[in-house]
Amino acid sequence: MKKGYLSEYFTGVAAKVLSAVEADTAASNQHEYNGVAPLKKMFGTAKRTFSAQFIYLNDGDDEPVTDNGTLTWYDAREAHPTRTEYRMYFTTTAVSVCAAAGDELFIGLRPDDTVLVVIAECGSTICSQLRWLFGVEESTHFSVREELDTEQDRLAFASRFILEQLGIKVEESEESFLEEMILRFGNVFPSTREFSEYARSTLPDLHAGDNPDVVLMKWIEREEILFRTFEKYLISERLAQGFENDVDGFFRFSLSAQNRRKSRAGQALENHVEQLFICRNIRYDRTKVTENNARPDFIFPSIETYHDEQFSTELLTMLGVKSTCKDRWRQVLSEADRISEKHLLTFEAAISVNQTHEMEYNHLQLVVPEAIHRTYTDTQQKWLMNVADFLEMLLFRQRAVTWH
């Protein structure tokens, strides 16, 4: 196990595409995964039954389907003097009944000898993300990895986010800043804009005019760590006070914490992106009304030029900002009718080929920090735009306005 790497959470991983007989538990009594011989690398040769958590993931549902069960690993020919026939039996769960042929199965052996079984919908972004995270290829046969502490397995922003979708919390904190945050903010969270400013101030050697792809990643990663550090402290303090049988109060507190997490990430990214514009003297308006009360995150060079019918549409730009996409990227398509090609900046890793094809078809250009490009296929990378190129495009169009 190596701290900060995938090996901290898994001792081995395996993946394969499910066949019809493996997926359709209603039509088959098999309840076994096929082609399991490569799993001997992970599970050995002795008969074992593992406690397992099962998860089903797709791009459409906000919450995964989860259940608990067991996996049994055994040699069906154990008594035979020369032959072996290893099998992996799984119990029927709420997850197994969701599976369909073509979905991808991921099996991860945890350091505590429990097993995580994940089924991801065929062609989904989460399936692409898990394949990238575990470093496995799409195959109808099991692909197995045991060495999970290579440079490929070092945990970064994208991999931490994917792990958390599996319910695996990656513990990170900056305790050295906690006392300073308490003195500065007291026992309440400041506004997202104020917290973003503070996060940037803790990186004094990082300048907004430097490589924007690097700067943006470091700003957002620092804010994420500081947020979790301060959130952990505030939640611990509130729980220590107790709720005195106030169940409703507890649920309100819990819901408030969850909502803050969901809304903060996107707003924080917008704040840091805005700082890049300010540093470069790029003209923009943020969340101004276009048509039908739509409020795109950013319009360039201004909302006045957008509403000026005499102003060339070729010099107008719209940018949506979403920390993650899922199906929400389509919201951007209707937010500025005058602009035919729209841009969306995201930190989402390994978006599926199906989804990027649909984006391209709908004239939506994805803008992704350079460090995250490697999670995409070679073909997708040729289409992606990085942050530096997007800023250069804005400056080019802005310069053109002066003589237009």
mmCIF file of C-alpha atoms in Angstrom:
data_model
loop_
_atom_site.group_PDB
_atom_site.id
_atom_site.type_symbol
_atom_site.label_atom_id
_atom_site.label_comp_id
_atom_site.label_asym_id
_atom_site.label_seq_id
_atom_site.Cartn_x
_atom_site.Cartn_y
_atom_site.Cartn_z
ATOM 1 C CA MET A 1 0.000 0.000 0.000
ATOM 2 C CA LYS A 2 1.313 3.430 -0.991
ATOM 3 C CA LYS A 3 -0.356 6.552 0.397
ATOM 4 C CA GLY A 4 -1.773 8.819 -2.256
ATOM 5 C CA TYR A 5 -2.090 6.004 -4.769
ATOM 6 C CA LEU A 6 -4.872 3.631 -5.820
ATOM 7 C CA SER A 7 -3.154 0.850 -3.835
ATOM 8 C CA GLU A 8 -4.291 2.626 -0.661
ATOM 9 C CA TYR A 9 -7.850 1.549 -1.476
ATOM 10 C CA PHE A 10 -7.483 -1.614 -3.595
ATOM 11 C CA THR A 11 -5.051 -4.541 -3.616
ATOM 12 C CA GLY A 12 -6.272 -5.671 -7.028
ATOM 13 C CA VAL A 13 -8.875 -4.801 -9.644
ATOM 14 C CA ALA A 14 -10.446 -6.693 -12.522
ATOM 15 C CA ALA A 15 -12.888 -5.744 -15.252
ATOM 16 C CA LYS A 16 -14.841 -7.273 -18.104
ATOM 17 C CA VAL A 17 -17.899 -6.668 -20.261
ATOM 18 C CA LEU A 18 -20.902 -8.672 -19.066
ATOM 19 C CA SER A 19 -22.386 -11.329 -21.316
ATOM 20 C CA ALA A 20 -26.128 -11.943 -21.535
ATOM 21 C CA VAL A 21 -25.974 -15.044 -19.319
ATOM 22 C CA GLU A 22 -24.058 -13.134 -16.615
ATOM 23 C CA ALA A 23 -26.353 -10.119 -16.699
ATOM 24 C CA ASP A 24 -29.819 -11.649 -16.956
ATOM 25 C CA THR A 25 -30.258 -13.284 -13.556
ATOM 26 C CA ALA A 26 -33.990 -13.619 -14.183
ATOM 27 C CA ALA A 27 -33.455 -15.853 -17.220
ATOM 28 C CA SER A 28 -30.505 -17.780 -15.824
ATOM 29 C CA ASN A 29 -29.809 -19.556 -12.567
ATOM 30 C CA GLN A 30 -26.086 -19.348 -13.199
ATOM 31 C CA HIS A 31 -25.302 -16.399 -10.902
ATOM 32 C CA GLU A 32 -21.651 -16.730 -11.863
ATOM 33 C CA TYR A 33 -19.146 -14.603 -13.694
ATOM 34 C CA ASN A 34 -17.444 -16.390 -16.565
ATOM 35 C CA GLY A 35 -13.813 -16.536 -17.694
ATOM 36 C CA VAL A 36 -12.516 -16.070 -14.166
ATOM 37 C CA ALA A 37 -9.159 -17.907 -14.455
ATOM 38 C CA PRO A 38 -7.185 -14.604 -14.458
ATOM 39 C CA LEU A 39 -8.752 -13.781 -11.057
ATOM 40 C CA LYS A 40 -6.432 -16.332 -9.427
ATOM 41 C CA LYS A 41 -3.904 -13.488 -9.362
ATOM 42 C CA MET A 42 -6.204 -11.598 -6.993
ATOM 43 C CA PHE A 43 -7.991 -14.316 -5.038
ATOM 44 C CA GLY A 44 -5.533 -17.214 -4.951
ATOM 45 C CA THR A 45 -6.584 -20.854 -5.257
ATOM 46 C CA ALA A 46 -8.329 -21.618 -1.943
ATOM 47 C CA LYS A 47 -12.105 -21.485 -1.604
ATOM 48 C CA ARG A 48 -13.196 -18.181 -0.076
ATOM 49 C CA THR A 49 -16.418 -16.242 0.500
ATOM 50 C CA PHE A 50 -16.133 -12.476 0.568
ATOM 51 C CA SER A 51 -18.452 -9.834 1.945
ATOM 52 C CA ALA A 52 -19.193 -7.568 -0.985
ATOM 53 C CA GLN A 53 -20.730 -4.202 -1.652
ATOM 54 C CA PHE A 54 -22.517 -3.962 -5.001
ATOM 55 C CA ILE A 55 -23.032 -0.692 -6.886
ATOM 56 C CA TYR A 56 -24.822 0.049 -10.150
ATOM 57 C CA LEU A 57 -23.936 3.332 -11.871
ATOM 58 C CA ASN A 58 -25.188 5.180 -14.920
ATOM 59 C CA ASP A 59 -25.172 8.807 -16.057
ATOM 60 C CA GLY A 60 -28.874 9.453 -15.611
ATOM 61 C CA ASP A 61 -29.457 8.791 -11.911
ATOM 62 C CA ASP A 62 -28.295 11.188 -9.212
ATOM 63 C CA GLU A 63 -27.814 8.364 -6.724
ATOM 64 C CA PRO A 64 -26.342 4.906 -7.429
ATOM 65 C CA VAL A 65 -28.164 1.656 -6.716
ATOM 66 C CA THR A 66 -26.336 -0.081 -3.855
ATOM 67 C CA ASP A 67 -26.726 -3.379 -2.011
ATOM 68 C CA ASN A 68 -24.722 -5.809 0.080
ATOM 69 C CA GLY A 69 -24.110 -9.474 -0.651
ATOM 70 C CA THR A 70 -21.356 -12.048 -1.032
ATOM 71 C CA LEU A 71 -18.976 -13.401 -3.631
ATOM 72 C CA THR A 72 -17.795 -16.997 -3.408
ATOM 73 C CA TRP A 73 -14.561 -18.012 -5.113
ATOM 74 C CA TYR A 74 -14.016 -21.747 -5.540
ATOM 75 C CA ASP A 75 -12.690 -24.550 -7.699
ATOM 76 C CA ALA A 76 -15.611 -26.641 -8.957
ATOM 77 C CA ARG A 77 -13.138 -29.442 -9.810
ATOM 78 C CA GLU A 78 -11.311 -29.354 -6.491
ATOM 79 C CA ALA A 79 -11.591 -33.132 -6.090
ATOM 80 C CA HIS A 80 -10.205 -33.806 -9.553
ATOM 81 C CA PRO A 81 -6.526 -34.835 -9.547
ATOM 82 C CA THR A 82 -5.513 -32.769 -12.597
ATOM 83 C CA ARG A 83 -8.320 -30.437 -13.657
ATOM 84 C CA THR A 84 -9.351 -27.083 -12.209
ATOM 85 C CA GLU A 85 -12.435 -25.039 -12.984
ATOM 86 C CA TYR A 86 -12.601 -21.846 -10.967
ATOM 87 C CA ARG A 87 -15.884 -20.045 -10.545
ATOM 88 C CA MET A 88 -17.116 -16.860 -8.895
ATOM 89 C CA TYR A 89 -20.640 -17.069 -7.556
ATOM 90 C CA PHE A 90 -22.572 -13.898 -6.680
ATOM 91 C CA THR A 91 -25.764 -13.493 -4.712
ATOM 92 C CA THR A 92 -28.762 -11.797 -6.301
ATOM 93 C CA THR A 93 -28.942 -8.152 -5.261
ATOM 94 C CA ALA A 94 -30.745 -4.958 -6.246
ATOM 95 C CA VAL A 95 -27.649 -4.237 -8.327
ATOM 96 C CA SER A 96 -27.459 -7.536 -10.209
ATOM 97 C CA VAL A 97 -31.042 -7.133 -11.434
ATOM 98 C CA CYS A 98 -30.118 -3.753 -12.974
ATOM 99 C CA ALA A 99 -27.344 -5.262 -15.096
ATOM 100 C CA ALA A 100 -27.688 -5.704 -18.846
ATOM 101 C CA ALA A 101 -25.531 -7.402 -21.444
ATOM 102 C CA GLY A 102 -22.776 -5.030 -22.535
ATOM 103 C CA ASP A 103 -22.536 -3.295 -19.163
ATOM 104 C CA GLU A 104 -19.066 -3.329 -17.649
ATOM 105 C CA LEU A 105 -18.205 -5.179 -14.457
ATOM 106 C CA PHE A 106 -15.457 -3.929 -12.142
ATOM 107 C CA ILE A 107 -14.310 -6.041 -9.198
ATOM 108 C CA GLY A 108 -12.014 -4.481 -6.617
ATOM 109 C CA LEU A 109 -10.400 -6.343 -3.710
ATOM 110 C CA ARG A 110 -10.059 -3.985 -0.747
ATOM 111 C CA PRO A 111 -7.212 -4.061 1.827
ATOM 112 C CA ASP A 112 -9.666 -5.352 4.472
ATOM 113 C CA ASP A 113 -10.471 -8.393 2.260
ATOM 114 C CA THR A 114 -13.923 -7.143 1.329
ATOM 115 C CA VAL A 115 -14.851 -6.765 -2.324
ATOM 116 C CA LEU A 116 -16.390 -3.875 -4.218
ATOM 117 C CA VAL A 117 -18.445 -4.940 -7.236
ATOM 118 C CA VAL A 118 -19.406 -2.138 -9.610
ATOM 119 C CA ILE A 119 -21.564 -2.485 -12.698
ATOM 120 C CA ALA A 120 -21.493 0.537 -15.014
ATOM 121 C CA GLU A 121 -23.952 1.084 -17.825
ATOM 122 C CA CYS A 122 -22.620 0.376 -21.303
ATOM 123 C CA GLY A 123 -21.374 3.502 -23.085
ATOM 124 C CA SER A 124 -21.764 5.757 -20.045
ATOM 125 C CA THR A 125 -19.286 8.372 -18.894
ATOM 126 C CA ILE A 126 -18.925 6.694 -15.505
ATOM 127 C CA CYS A 127 -17.924 3.487 -17.317
ATOM 128 C CA SER A 128 -15.214 5.381 -19.216
ATOM 129 C CA GLN A 129 -14.066 6.982 -15.976
ATOM 130 C CA LEU A 130 -13.783 3.675 -14.126
ATOM 131 C CA ARG A 131 -11.887 2.112 -17.020
ATOM 132 C CA TRP A 132 -9.429 5.022 -16.906
ATOM 133 C CA LEU A 133 -9.189 5.013 -13.102
ATOM 134 C CA PHE A 134 -8.337 1.323 -12.892
ATOM 135 C CA GLY A 135 -6.174 1.298 -16.018
ATOM 136 C CA VAL A 136 -8.042 -1.547 -17.712
ATOM 137 C CA GLU A 137 -9.108 -2.068 -21.321
ATOM 138 C CA GLU A 138 -12.606 -2.866 -22.553
ATOM 139 C CA SER A 139 -12.744 -6.646 -23.000
ATOM 140 C CA THR A 140 -15.132 -9.589 -22.887
ATOM 141 C CA HIS A 141 -12.492 -11.390 -20.782
ATOM 142 C CA PHE A 142 -11.257 -10.378 -17.340
ATOM 143 C CA SER A 143 -8.459 -7.842 -17.342
ATOM 144 C CA VAL A 144 -6.629 -7.884 -13.995
ATOM 145 C CA ARG A 145 -4.269 -5.402 -12.333
ATOM 146 C CA GLU A 146 -2.506 -5.963 -9.016
ATOM 147 C CA GLU A 147 0.207 -3.311 -9.112
ATOM 148 C CA LEU A 148 -1.723 -0.157 -8.264
ATOM 149 C CA ASP A 149 1.059 2.139 -7.128
ATOM 150 C CA THR A 150 2.568 3.191 -10.444
ATOM 151 C CA GLU A 151 2.632 6.826 -11.548
ATOM 152 C CA GLN A 152 -0.572 6.084 -13.465
ATOM 153 C CA ASP A 153 -2.238 5.265 -10.127
ATOM 154 C CA ARG A 154 -1.292 8.459 -8.295
ATOM 155 C CA LEU A 155 -4.488 10.081 -7.009
ATOM 156 C CA ALA A 156 -5.273 13.522 -8.378
ATOM 157 C CA PHE A 157 -8.400 15.672 -8.637
ATOM 158 C CA ALA A 158 -10.070 13.517 -11.303
ATOM 159 C CA SER A 159 -9.353 10.161 -9.657
ATOM 160 C CA ARG A 160 -10.443 11.371 -6.217
ATOM 161 C CA PHE A 161 -13.745 12.524 -7.680
ATOM 162 C CA ILE A 162 -14.381 9.133 -9.316
ATOM 163 C CA LEU A 163 -13.543 7.244 -6.121
ATOM 164 C CA GLU A 164 -16.075 9.320 -4.221
ATOM 165 C CA GLN A 165 -18.768 8.276 -6.694
ATOM 166 C CA LEU A 166 -18.008 4.744 -5.466
ATOM 167 C CA GLY A 167 -18.581 5.855 -1.877
ATOM 168 C CA ILE A 168 -14.840 5.861 -1.128
ATOM 169 C CA LYS A 169 -13.951 9.033 0.735
ATOM 170 C CA VAL A 170 -10.417 10.179 0.046
ATOM 171 C CA GLU A 171 -9.256 11.798 3.264
ATOM 172 C CA GLU A 172 -7.363 14.986 2.547
ATOM 173 C CA SER A 173 -6.858 18.026 4.737
ATOM 174 C CA GLU A 174 -4.631 21.040 5.265
ATOM 175 C CA GLU A 175 -4.595 21.217 9.046
ATOM 176 C CA SER A 176 -1.878 23.886 8.950
ATOM 177 C CA PHE A 177 -4.515 26.353 7.684
ATOM 178 C CA LEU A 178 -7.293 25.367 10.114
ATOM 179 C CA GLU A 179 -6.410 27.796 12.910
ATOM 180 C CA GLU A 180 -6.111 30.617 10.393
ATOM 181 C CA MET A 181 -9.530 29.770 8.910
ATOM 182 C CA ILE A 182 -11.137 29.693 12.367
ATOM 183 C CA LEU A 183 -9.672 33.116 13.202
ATOM 184 C CA ARG A 184 -10.732 34.483 9.836
ATOM 185 C CA PHE A 185 -14.213 33.017 9.464
ATOM 186 C CA GLY A 186 -15.227 32.007 12.983
ATOM 187 C CA ASN A 187 -17.618 29.062 13.164
ATOM 188 C CA VAL A 188 -19.564 29.784 9.973
ATOM 189 C CA PHE A 189 -18.834 29.247 6.312
ATOM 190 C CA PRO A 190 -18.120 32.449 4.393
ATOM 191 C CA SER A 191 -19.615 33.112 0.975
ATOM 192 C CA THR A 192 -18.236 30.984 -1.849
ATOM 193 C CA ARG A 193 -16.616 34.032 -3.463
ATOM 194 C CA GLU A 194 -14.880 34.978 -0.209
ATOM 195 C CA PHE A 195 -13.654 31.414 0.329
ATOM 196 C CA SER A 196 -12.345 31.235 -3.246
ATOM 197 C CA GLU A 197 -10.385 34.448 -2.684
ATOM 198 C CA TYR A 198 -8.944 33.029 0.512
ATOM 199 C CA ALA A 199 -7.936 29.769 -1.214
ATOM 200 C CA ARG A 200 -6.048 31.718 -3.889
ATOM 201 C CA SER A 201 -4.300 33.781 -1.208
ATOM 202 C CA THR A 202 -2.785 30.610 0.305
ATOM 203 C CA LEU A 203 -0.843 30.068 -2.944
ATOM 204 C CA PRO A 204 1.162 33.327 -3.062
ATOM 205 C CA ASP A 205 3.764 31.936 -5.475
ATOM 206 C CA LEU A 206 1.069 31.119 -8.030
ATOM 207 C CA HIS A 207 0.242 34.005 -10.342
ATOM 208 C CA ALA A 208 -2.974 34.322 -12.326
ATOM 209 C CA GLY A 209 -0.969 35.278 -15.405
ATOM 210 C CA ASP A 210 0.931 31.984 -15.425
ATOM 211 C CA ASN A 211 -0.129 28.905 -17.435
ATOM 212 C CA PRO A 212 -3.930 29.076 -16.929
ATOM 213 C CA ASP A 213 -4.427 25.311 -17.173
ATOM 214 C CA VAL A 214 -1.992 24.758 -14.301
ATOM 215 C CA VAL A 215 -3.170 27.745 -12.266
ATOM 216 C CA LEU A 216 -6.845 26.815 -12.474
ATOM 217 C CA MET A 217 -6.174 23.218 -11.404
ATOM 218 C CA LYS A 218 -4.083 24.305 -8.420
ATOM 219 C CA TRP A 219 -6.601 26.907 -7.308
ATOM 220 C CA ILE A 220 -9.529 24.498 -7.410
ATOM 221 C CA GLU A 221 -7.576 21.674 -5.751
ATOM 222 C CA ARG A 222 -6.454 23.992 -2.943
ATOM 223 C CA GLU A 223 -9.990 25.268 -2.351
ATOM 224 C CA GLU A 224 -11.325 21.704 -2.311
ATOM 225 C CA ILE A 225 -8.834 20.641 0.365
ATOM 226 C CA LEU A 226 -9.360 23.776 2.466
ATOM 227 C CA PHE A 227 -13.128 23.399 2.202
ATOM 228 C CA ARG A 228 -13.021 19.817 3.433
ATOM 229 C CA THR A 229 -10.695 20.747 6.270
ATOM 230 C CA PHE A 230 -12.946 23.564 7.465
ATOM 231 C CA GLU A 231 -16.146 21.598 6.840
ATOM 232 C CA LYS A 232 -14.872 18.686 8.937
ATOM 233 C CA TYR A 233 -14.089 21.058 11.802
ATOM 234 C CA LEU A 234 -17.477 22.826 11.657
ATOM 235 C CA ILE A 235 -19.452 19.589 11.428
ATOM 236 C CA SER A 236 -17.507 18.075 14.336
ATOM 237 C CA GLU A 237 -18.194 21.160 16.439
ATOM 238 C CA ARG A 238 -21.922 21.038 15.675
ATOM 239 C CA LEU A 239 -22.203 17.304 16.340
ATOM 240 C CA ALA A 240 -20.397 17.767 19.646
ATOM 241 C CA GLN A 241 -23.182 20.129 20.723
ATOM 242 C CA GLY A 242 -25.752 17.400 20.086
ATOM 243 C CA PHE A 243 -29.347 17.771 18.906
ATOM 244 C CA GLU A 244 -31.211 16.834 22.127
ATOM 245 C CA ASN A 245 -33.634 14.477 20.360
ATOM 246 C CA ASP A 246 -34.233 17.138 17.702
ATOM 247 C CA VAL A 247 -34.460 14.731 14.765
ATOM 248 C CA ASP A 248 -35.802 17.398 12.398
ATOM 249 C CA GLY A 249 -32.948 19.683 13.376
ATOM 250 C CA PHE A 250 -30.437 16.953 12.629
ATOM 251 C CA PHE A 251 -31.928 16.303 9.198
ATOM 252 C CA ARG A 252 -31.969 20.028 8.398
ATOM 253 C CA PHE A 253 -28.312 20.270 9.387
ATOM 254 C CA SER A 254 -27.400 17.223 7.299
ATOM 255 C CA LEU A 255 -29.335 18.463 4.256
ATOM 256 C CA SER A 256 -27.747 21.896 4.564
ATOM 257 C CA ALA A 257 -24.260 20.354 4.552
ATOM 258 C CA GLN A 258 -25.049 18.221 1.499
ATOM 259 C CA ASN A 259 -26.554 21.134 -0.438
ATOM 260 C CA ARG A 260 -23.569 23.325 0.382
ATOM 261 C CA ARG A 261 -21.236 20.711 -1.055
ATOM 262 C CA LYS A 262 -23.247 20.389 -4.261
ATOM 263 C CA SER A 263 -23.645 24.094 -4.965
ATOM 264 C CA ARG A 264 -20.185 25.200 -3.851
ATOM 265 C CA ALA A 265 -18.099 23.208 -6.339
ATOM 266 C CA GLY A 266 -19.584 24.790 -9.460
ATOM 267 C CA GLN A 267 -19.587 28.296 -7.969
ATOM 268 C CA ALA A 268 -15.969 27.940 -6.852
ATOM 269 C CA LEU A 269 -14.918 26.958 -10.366
ATOM 270 C CA GLU A 270 -16.751 29.976 -11.786
ATOM 271 C CA ASN A 271 -14.973 32.244 -9.283
ATOM 272 C CA HIS A 272 -11.514 30.999 -10.260
ATOM 273 C CA VAL A 273 -12.271 31.127 -13.995
ATOM 274 C CA GLU A 274 -13.475 34.707 -13.536
ATOM 275 C CA GLN A 275 -10.149 35.599 -11.910
ATOM 276 C CA LEU A 276 -8.344 34.401 -15.040
ATOM 277 C CA PHE A 277 -10.473 36.804 -17.107
ATOM 278 C CA ILE A 278 -9.820 39.708 -14.756
ATOM 279 C CA CYS A 279 -6.069 39.139 -14.806
ATOM 280 C CA ARG A 280 -6.013 39.250 -18.620
ATOM 281 C CA ASN A 281 -8.381 42.237 -18.929
ATOM 282 C CA ILE A 282 -10.906 40.114 -20.779
ATOM 283 C CA ARG A 283 -14.293 41.813 -20.937
ATOM 284 C CA TYR A 284 -17.235 39.694 -19.789
ATOM 285 C CA ASP A 285 -20.558 39.670 -17.997
ATOM 286 C CA ARG A 286 -21.514 36.956 -15.543
ATOM 287 C CA THR A 287 -25.007 35.416 -15.206
ATOM 288 C CA LYS A 288 -26.800 38.123 -17.183
ATOM 289 C CA VAL A 289 -30.155 37.447 -18.855
ATOM 290 C CA THR A 290 -30.217 36.471 -22.542
ATOM 291 C CA GLU A 291 -33.531 35.001 -23.796
ATOM 292 C CA ASN A 292 -36.370 33.370 -21.870
ATOM 293 C CA ASN A 293 -34.762 34.441 -18.595
ATOM 294 C CA ALA A 294 -31.755 32.196 -19.278
ATOM 295 C CA ARG A 295 -28.588 33.212 -17.435
ATOM 296 C CA PRO A 296 -25.426 31.799 -19.020
ATOM 297 C CA ASP A 297 -22.430 31.755 -16.718
ATOM 298 C CA PHE A 298 -20.371 34.094 -18.914
ATOM 299 C CA ILE A 299 -21.053 36.206 -22.013
ATOM 300 C CA PHE A 300 -18.215 37.890 -23.935
ATOM 301 C CA PRO A 301 -17.525 40.708 -24.488
ATOM 302 C CA SER A 302 -20.659 41.978 -22.713
ATOM 303 C CA ILE A 303 -24.376 41.482 -22.365
ATOM 304 C CA GLU A 304 -24.911 44.842 -24.132
ATOM 305 C CA THR A 305 -23.106 43.636 -27.254
ATOM 306 C CA TYR A 306 -25.061 40.380 -27.074
ATOM 307 C CA HIS A 307 -28.375 42.268 -27.204
ATOM 308 C CA ASP A 308 -27.095 44.617 -29.932
ATOM 309 C CA GLU A 309 -28.458 43.144 -33.171
ATOM 310 C CA GLN A 310 -25.827 45.106 -35.135
ATOM 311 C CA PHE A 311 -22.956 43.421 -33.294
ATOM 312 C CA SER A 312 -21.396 40.520 -35.187
ATOM 313 C CA THR A 313 -22.296 37.121 -33.758
ATOM 314 C CA GLU A 314 -18.847 35.904 -34.824
ATOM 315 C CA LEU A 315 -17.346 38.050 -32.055
ATOM 316 C CA LEU A 316 -19.752 36.848 -29.348
ATOM 317 C CA THR A 317 -18.822 33.980 -27.032
ATOM 318 C CA MET A 318 -20.760 32.115 -24.385
ATOM 319 C CA LEU A 319 -19.150 29.937 -21.703
ATOM 320 C CA GLY A 320 -20.930 27.567 -19.374
ATOM 321 C CA VAL A 321 -19.004 26.348 -16.334
ATOM 322 C CA LYS A 322 -19.818 23.026 -14.687
ATOM 323 C CA SER A 323 -17.478 21.124 -12.403
ATOM 324 C CA THR A 324 -19.170 17.941 -13.660
ATOM 325 C CA CYS A 325 -21.406 17.421 -16.689
ATOM 326 C CA LYS A 326 -23.519 14.273 -16.673
ATOM 327 C CA ASP A 327 -26.651 15.143 -18.670
ATOM 328 C CA ARG A 328 -26.672 18.727 -17.384
ATOM 329 C CA TRP A 329 -24.463 19.900 -20.250
ATOM 330 C CA ARG A 330 -27.560 20.166 -22.450
ATOM 331 C CA GLN A 331 -28.768 23.093 -20.325
ATOM 332 C CA VAL A 332 -26.064 25.215 -21.950
ATOM 333 C CA LEU A 333 -27.524 24.728 -25.433
ATOM 334 C CA SER A 334 -30.527 26.992 -24.807
ATOM 335 C CA GLU A 335 -28.818 29.757 -22.866
ATOM 336 C CA ALA A 336 -27.761 32.122 -25.686
ATOM 337 C CA ASP A 337 -29.698 31.788 -28.939
ATOM 338 C CA ARG A 338 -27.574 34.258 -30.908
ATOM 339 C CA ILE A 339 -24.436 32.177 -30.403
ATOM 340 C CA SER A 340 -24.465 29.020 -32.501
ATOM 341 C CA GLU A 341 -21.243 27.463 -31.143
ATOM 342 C CA LYS A 342 -21.185 27.354 -27.371
ATOM 343 C CA HIS A 343 -18.343 26.531 -24.978
ATOM 344 C CA LEU A 344 -18.466 24.548 -21.746
ATOM 345 C CA LEU A 345 -15.606 24.426 -19.246
ATOM 346 C CA THR A 346 -15.557 21.385 -16.988
ATOM 347 C CA PHE A 347 -13.268 19.331 -14.762
ATOM 348 C CA GLU A 348 -15.105 16.124 -15.699
ATOM 349 C CA ALA A 349 -12.671 13.353 -16.629
ATOM 350 C CA ALA A 350 -13.114 10.702 -19.336
ATOM 351 C CA ILE A 351 -16.507 11.754 -20.658
ATOM 352 C CA SER A 352 -17.774 8.956 -22.882
ATOM 353 C CA VAL A 353 -17.221 9.001 -26.634
ATOM 354 C CA ASN A 354 -20.996 8.832 -27.139
ATOM 355 C CA GLN A 355 -21.491 11.989 -25.128
ATOM 356 C CA THR A 356 -18.678 14.009 -26.726
ATOM 357 C CA HIS A 357 -19.999 13.009 -30.153
ATOM 358 C CA GLU A 358 -23.384 14.384 -29.124
ATOM 359 C CA MET A 359 -21.769 17.586 -27.840
ATOM 360 C CA GLU A 360 -19.918 18.051 -31.115
ATOM 361 C CA TYR A 361 -23.100 17.395 -33.104
ATOM 362 C CA ASN A 362 -24.851 20.116 -31.074
ATOM 363 C CA HIS A 363 -21.998 22.591 -31.647
ATOM 364 C CA LEU A 364 -20.835 22.547 -28.049
ATOM 365 C CA GLN A 365 -17.064 22.808 -27.606
ATOM 366 C CA LEU A 366 -15.679 21.282 -24.412
ATOM 367 C CA VAL A 367 -12.937 23.200 -22.567
ATOM 368 C CA VAL A 368 -10.944 21.031 -20.153
ATOM 369 C CA PRO A 369 -7.718 21.771 -18.224
ATOM 370 C CA GLU A 370 -4.726 20.203 -19.954
ATOM 371 C CA ALA A 371 -3.931 17.807 -17.085
ATOM 372 C CA ILE A 372 -7.333 16.125 -17.498
ATOM 373 C CA HIS A 373 -6.968 15.624 -21.265
ATOM 374 C CA ARG A 374 -5.052 12.388 -20.690
ATOM 375 C CA THR A 375 -8.206 10.755 -19.319
ATOM 376 C CA TYR A 376 -9.812 11.009 -22.779
ATOM 377 C CA THR A 377 -9.162 8.923 -25.887
ATOM 378 C CA ASP A 378 -6.607 10.108 -28.444
ATOM 379 C CA THR A 379 -9.375 11.089 -30.846
ATOM 380 C CA GLN A 380 -11.239 13.053 -28.175
ATOM 381 C CA GLN A 381 -8.059 14.869 -27.152
ATOM 382 C CA LYS A 382 -7.668 16.254 -30.668
ATOM 383 C CA TRP A 383 -11.118 17.823 -30.335
ATOM 384 C CA LEU A 384 -10.829 19.150 -26.778
ATOM 385 C CA MET A 385 -9.844 22.746 -26.118
ATOM 386 C CA ASN A 386 -7.629 23.617 -23.162
ATOM 387 C CA VAL A 387 -8.027 26.708 -20.985
ATOM 388 C CA ALA A 388 -5.072 28.579 -22.515
ATOM 389 C CA ASP A 389 -6.439 28.202 -26.043
ATOM 390 C CA PHE A 390 -9.884 29.348 -24.945
ATOM 391 C CA LEU A 391 -8.450 32.495 -23.338
ATOM 392 C CA GLU A 392 -6.419 33.207 -26.487
ATOM 393 C CA MET A 393 -9.584 32.909 -28.555
ATOM 394 C CA LEU A 394 -11.351 35.411 -26.283
ATOM 395 C CA LEU A 395 -8.476 37.875 -26.540
ATOM 396 C CA PHE A 396 -8.377 37.521 -30.331
ATOM 397 C CA ARG A 397 -12.096 38.250 -30.593
ATOM 398 C CA GLN A 398 -11.828 41.116 -28.126
ATOM 399 C CA ARG A 399 -9.032 42.740 -30.135
ATOM 400 C CA ALA A 400 -11.172 42.411 -33.240
ATOM 401 C CA VAL A 401 -13.960 44.407 -31.579
ATOM 402 C CA THR A 402 -11.775 47.525 -31.516
ATOM 403 C CA TRP A 403 -11.775 47.750 -35.327
ATOM 404 C CA HIS A 404 -15.036 45.948 -36.057
#
